mmCIF file of C-alpha atoms in Angstrom:
data_model
loop_
_atom_site.group_PDB
_atom_site.id
_atom_site.type_symbol
_atom_site.label_atom_id
_atom_site.label_comp_id
_atom_site.label_asym_id
_atom_site.label_seq_id
_atom_site.Cartn_x
_atom_site.Cartn_y
_atom_site.Cartn_z
ATOM 1 C CA MET A 1 -20.664 41.900 -19.137
ATOM 2 C CA LYS A 2 -20.008 43.749 -15.876
ATOM 3 C CA ARG A 3 -23.586 43.096 -15.062
ATOM 4 C CA PHE A 4 -23.148 39.215 -16.087
ATOM 5 C CA ILE A 5 -20.435 38.487 -14.618
ATOM 6 C CA GLY A 6 -21.346 39.791 -11.372
ATOM 7 C CA VAL A 7 -24.483 38.405 -11.472
ATOM 8 C CA VAL A 8 -22.480 34.989 -11.736
ATOM 9 C CA ALA A 9 -20.592 35.920 -9.043
ATOM 10 C CA VAL A 10 -23.318 36.312 -6.449
ATOM 11 C CA LEU A 11 -24.806 33.481 -7.733
ATOM 12 C CA LEU A 12 -21.463 31.441 -6.736
ATOM 13 C CA LEU A 13 -21.442 32.526 -3.593
ATOM 14 C CA ILE A 14 -24.747 32.292 -2.554
ATOM 15 C CA VAL A 15 -24.082 28.446 -3.871
ATOM 16 C CA GLY A 16 -21.081 28.088 -1.974
ATOM 17 C CA ALA A 17 -22.434 29.160 0.849
ATOM 18 C CA TRP A 18 -25.303 27.510 0.745
ATOM 19 C CA GLY A 19 -22.871 23.887 0.928
ATOM 20 C CA PHE A 20 -21.880 24.641 4.901
ATOM 21 C CA ALA A 21 -25.330 25.722 6.213
ATOM 22 C CA PRO A 22 -26.975 22.139 6.229
ATOM 23 C CA THR A 23 -23.174 20.800 8.525
ATOM 24 C CA ALA A 24 -23.974 23.730 11.060
ATOM 25 C CA HIS A 25 -27.273 22.251 11.741
ATOM 26 C CA ALA A 26 -26.664 18.953 11.652
ATOM 27 C CA SER A 27 -23.360 19.297 14.162
ATOM 28 C CA ALA A 28 -25.641 21.843 16.759
ATOM 29 C CA SER A 29 -28.636 18.897 16.211
ATOM 30 C CA GLY A 30 -26.048 16.194 18.331
ATOM 31 C CA LEU A 31 -25.239 13.956 14.319
ATOM 32 C CA TYR A 32 -21.908 13.868 14.599
ATOM 33 C CA THR A 33 -21.159 13.328 18.220
ATOM 34 C CA ILE A 34 -19.645 10.195 19.461
ATOM 35 C CA GLN A 35 -22.376 8.313 21.306
ATOM 36 C CA PRO A 36 -21.462 5.999 24.264
ATOM 37 C CA SER A 37 -20.996 2.157 23.604
ATOM 38 C CA ALA A 38 -20.998 -0.835 25.996
ATOM 39 C CA LEU A 39 -19.242 -3.088 23.228
ATOM 40 C CA LEU A 40 -16.743 -4.579 24.904
ATOM 41 C CA ALA A 41 -12.678 -3.660 23.553
ATOM 42 C CA ARG A 42 -11.809 -6.166 20.882
ATOM 43 C CA VAL A 43 -8.654 -8.314 22.197
ATOM 44 C CA ASN A 44 -5.481 -8.172 19.395
ATOM 45 C CA THR A 45 -4.529 -12.047 20.398
ATOM 46 C CA SER A 46 -1.052 -11.170 19.192
ATOM 47 C CA ASP A 47 -1.033 -8.544 21.908
ATOM 48 C CA ALA A 48 -1.477 -10.967 24.714
ATOM 49 C CA LYS A 49 0.709 -13.419 23.412
ATOM 50 C CA ARG A 50 3.424 -10.445 23.380
ATOM 51 C CA ARG A 51 2.513 -9.853 27.151
ATOM 52 C CA GLU A 52 3.078 -13.573 28.120
ATOM 53 C CA LEU A 53 6.400 -13.036 26.792
ATOM 54 C CA ILE A 54 9.321 -13.020 28.744
ATOM 55 C CA LYS A 55 12.080 -10.325 28.299
ATOM 56 C CA GLY A 56 14.947 -11.000 26.733
ATOM 57 C CA LYS A 57 13.793 -14.900 25.851
ATOM 58 C CA LEU A 58 13.139 -16.101 22.200
ATOM 59 C CA ASP A 59 9.993 -17.637 22.002
ATOM 60 C CA LEU A 60 11.296 -20.921 20.145
ATOM 61 C CA ASN A 61 7.127 -21.195 18.683
ATOM 62 C CA ASN A 62 5.871 -17.895 18.049
ATOM 63 C CA SER A 63 9.302 -15.637 17.195
ATOM 64 C CA ASP A 64 10.003 -14.543 13.459
ATOM 65 C CA VAL A 65 12.776 -14.939 12.199
ATOM 66 C CA ARG A 66 14.261 -10.909 12.504
ATOM 67 C CA GLU A 67 13.963 -11.551 15.961
ATOM 68 C CA PHE A 68 16.695 -14.081 16.177
ATOM 69 C CA ARG A 69 19.060 -11.349 14.604
ATOM 70 C CA ARG A 70 20.336 -10.669 17.796
ATOM 71 C CA LEU A 71 22.097 -14.085 18.548
ATOM 72 C CA ARG A 72 25.217 -13.806 16.725
ATOM 73 C CA GLY A 73 25.228 -16.787 14.265
ATOM 74 C CA PHE A 74 21.671 -17.447 13.973
ATOM 75 C CA TYR A 75 20.592 -15.274 11.642
ATOM 76 C CA PRO A 76 19.025 -16.652 8.254
ATOM 77 C CA ASP A 77 20.253 -20.042 8.001
ATOM 78 C CA LEU A 78 19.929 -21.471 11.810
ATOM 79 C CA ALA A 79 17.234 -19.072 12.594
ATOM 80 C CA SER A 80 15.188 -20.344 9.612
ATOM 81 C CA LYS A 81 15.661 -24.358 10.617
ATOM 82 C CA ILE A 82 14.610 -23.601 14.233
ATOM 83 C CA ILE A 83 11.308 -22.087 12.361
ATOM 84 C CA GLN A 84 10.693 -24.790 10.226
ATOM 85 C CA ASN A 85 11.266 -27.698 12.508
ATOM 86 C CA ALA A 86 8.802 -25.943 15.057
ATOM 87 C CA PRO A 87 6.344 -26.493 17.067
ATOM 88 C CA TYR A 88 8.294 -27.540 19.954
ATOM 89 C CA ASN A 89 7.410 -28.567 23.412
ATOM 90 C CA SER A 90 10.415 -28.124 25.435
ATOM 91 C CA VAL A 91 13.346 -26.039 24.465
ATOM 92 C CA GLU A 92 15.947 -28.929 24.310
ATOM 93 C CA ASP A 93 13.892 -30.243 21.224
ATOM 94 C CA VAL A 94 15.569 -27.541 19.365
ATOM 95 C CA LEU A 95 18.844 -29.546 19.473
ATOM 96 C CA ASP A 96 17.179 -32.850 17.964
ATOM 97 C CA ILE A 97 16.607 -31.012 14.570
ATOM 98 C CA PRO A 98 17.713 -32.608 11.695
ATOM 99 C CA GLY A 99 20.659 -31.114 9.605
ATOM 100 C CA LEU A 100 22.550 -29.034 11.722
ATOM 101 C CA SER A 101 25.750 -28.665 11.635
ATOM 102 C CA PRO A 102 28.456 -29.394 14.317
ATOM 103 C CA SER A 103 28.679 -25.645 14.302
ATOM 104 C CA GLN A 104 25.126 -24.790 14.456
ATOM 105 C CA ALA A 105 24.514 -27.368 17.117
ATOM 106 C CA GLU A 106 27.007 -26.140 19.376
ATOM 107 C CA ARG A 107 25.653 -22.458 18.708
ATOM 108 C CA LEU A 108 22.244 -23.874 19.687
ATOM 109 C CA GLN A 109 23.782 -25.140 22.658
ATOM 110 C CA ALA A 110 25.957 -22.746 24.004
ATOM 111 C CA ASN A 111 22.111 -20.031 23.603
ATOM 112 C CA ILE A 112 20.041 -22.544 24.879
ATOM 113 C CA ASP A 113 19.440 -20.388 28.048
ATOM 114 C CA GLU A 114 18.076 -17.209 25.632
ATOM 115 C CA PHE A 115 14.903 -19.405 24.335
ATOM 116 C CA PHE A 116 11.585 -20.413 25.807
ATOM 117 C CA VAL A 117 9.302 -22.433 24.652
ATOM 118 C CA THR A 118 4.924 -21.082 25.014
ATOM 119 C CA ASP A 119 2.108 -22.727 22.975
ATOM 120 C CA VAL A 120 1.714 -22.329 19.070
ATOM 121 C CA GLU A 121 -0.586 -18.953 18.705
ATOM 122 C CA ALA A 122 -2.099 -18.810 15.449
ATOM 123 C CA SER A 123 -1.626 -15.015 14.792
ATOM 124 C CA MET A 124 1.984 -15.426 15.005
ATOM 125 C CA ASN A 125 2.408 -17.916 12.656
ATOM 126 C CA ALA A 126 -0.366 -17.435 9.820
ATOM 127 C CA GLY A 127 1.026 -17.112 6.190
ATOM 128 C CA GLY A 128 4.786 -16.674 5.949
ATOM 129 C CA ASP A 129 4.253 -13.965 8.691
ATOM 130 C CA ARG A 130 7.088 -16.110 11.104
ATOM 131 C CA TYR A 131 9.708 -15.369 7.839
ATOM 132 C CA ASN A 132 8.912 -11.774 6.847
ATOM 133 C CA PRO A 133 6.643 -10.235 9.433
ATOM 134 C CA GLY A 134 6.058 -6.801 7.325
ATOM 135 C CA LEU A 135 8.389 -5.249 8.847
ATOM 136 C CA TYR A 136 10.881 -2.479 6.834
#
């Protein structure tokens, strides 16, 4: 019985060590090295659009609902109305949103300097991302 256990142990050791040998040969031959590529780096359109944004201001056509939290009284109701009625051609167009209460119109007028308008970016408006950008 002792002899059988010894033979099994030796066989397991050989089989276990056998699995490491091909890796050493493959890495020595250069199979696991990274080769330089001539491909250009992919450009994320959302990141390119973010670089275009003015620091400290909200883009009425591309900002999501959570970005309006920093403006008192905008989140979530007024921010949702702004997003639902986009796109805008100018900042003043936001004052023409139908169904605004007088207090909402006053808030918009008081914070009109906090907004700017750029072209609509599909990657920032696809799906429901302006309502739920997936930040938790």
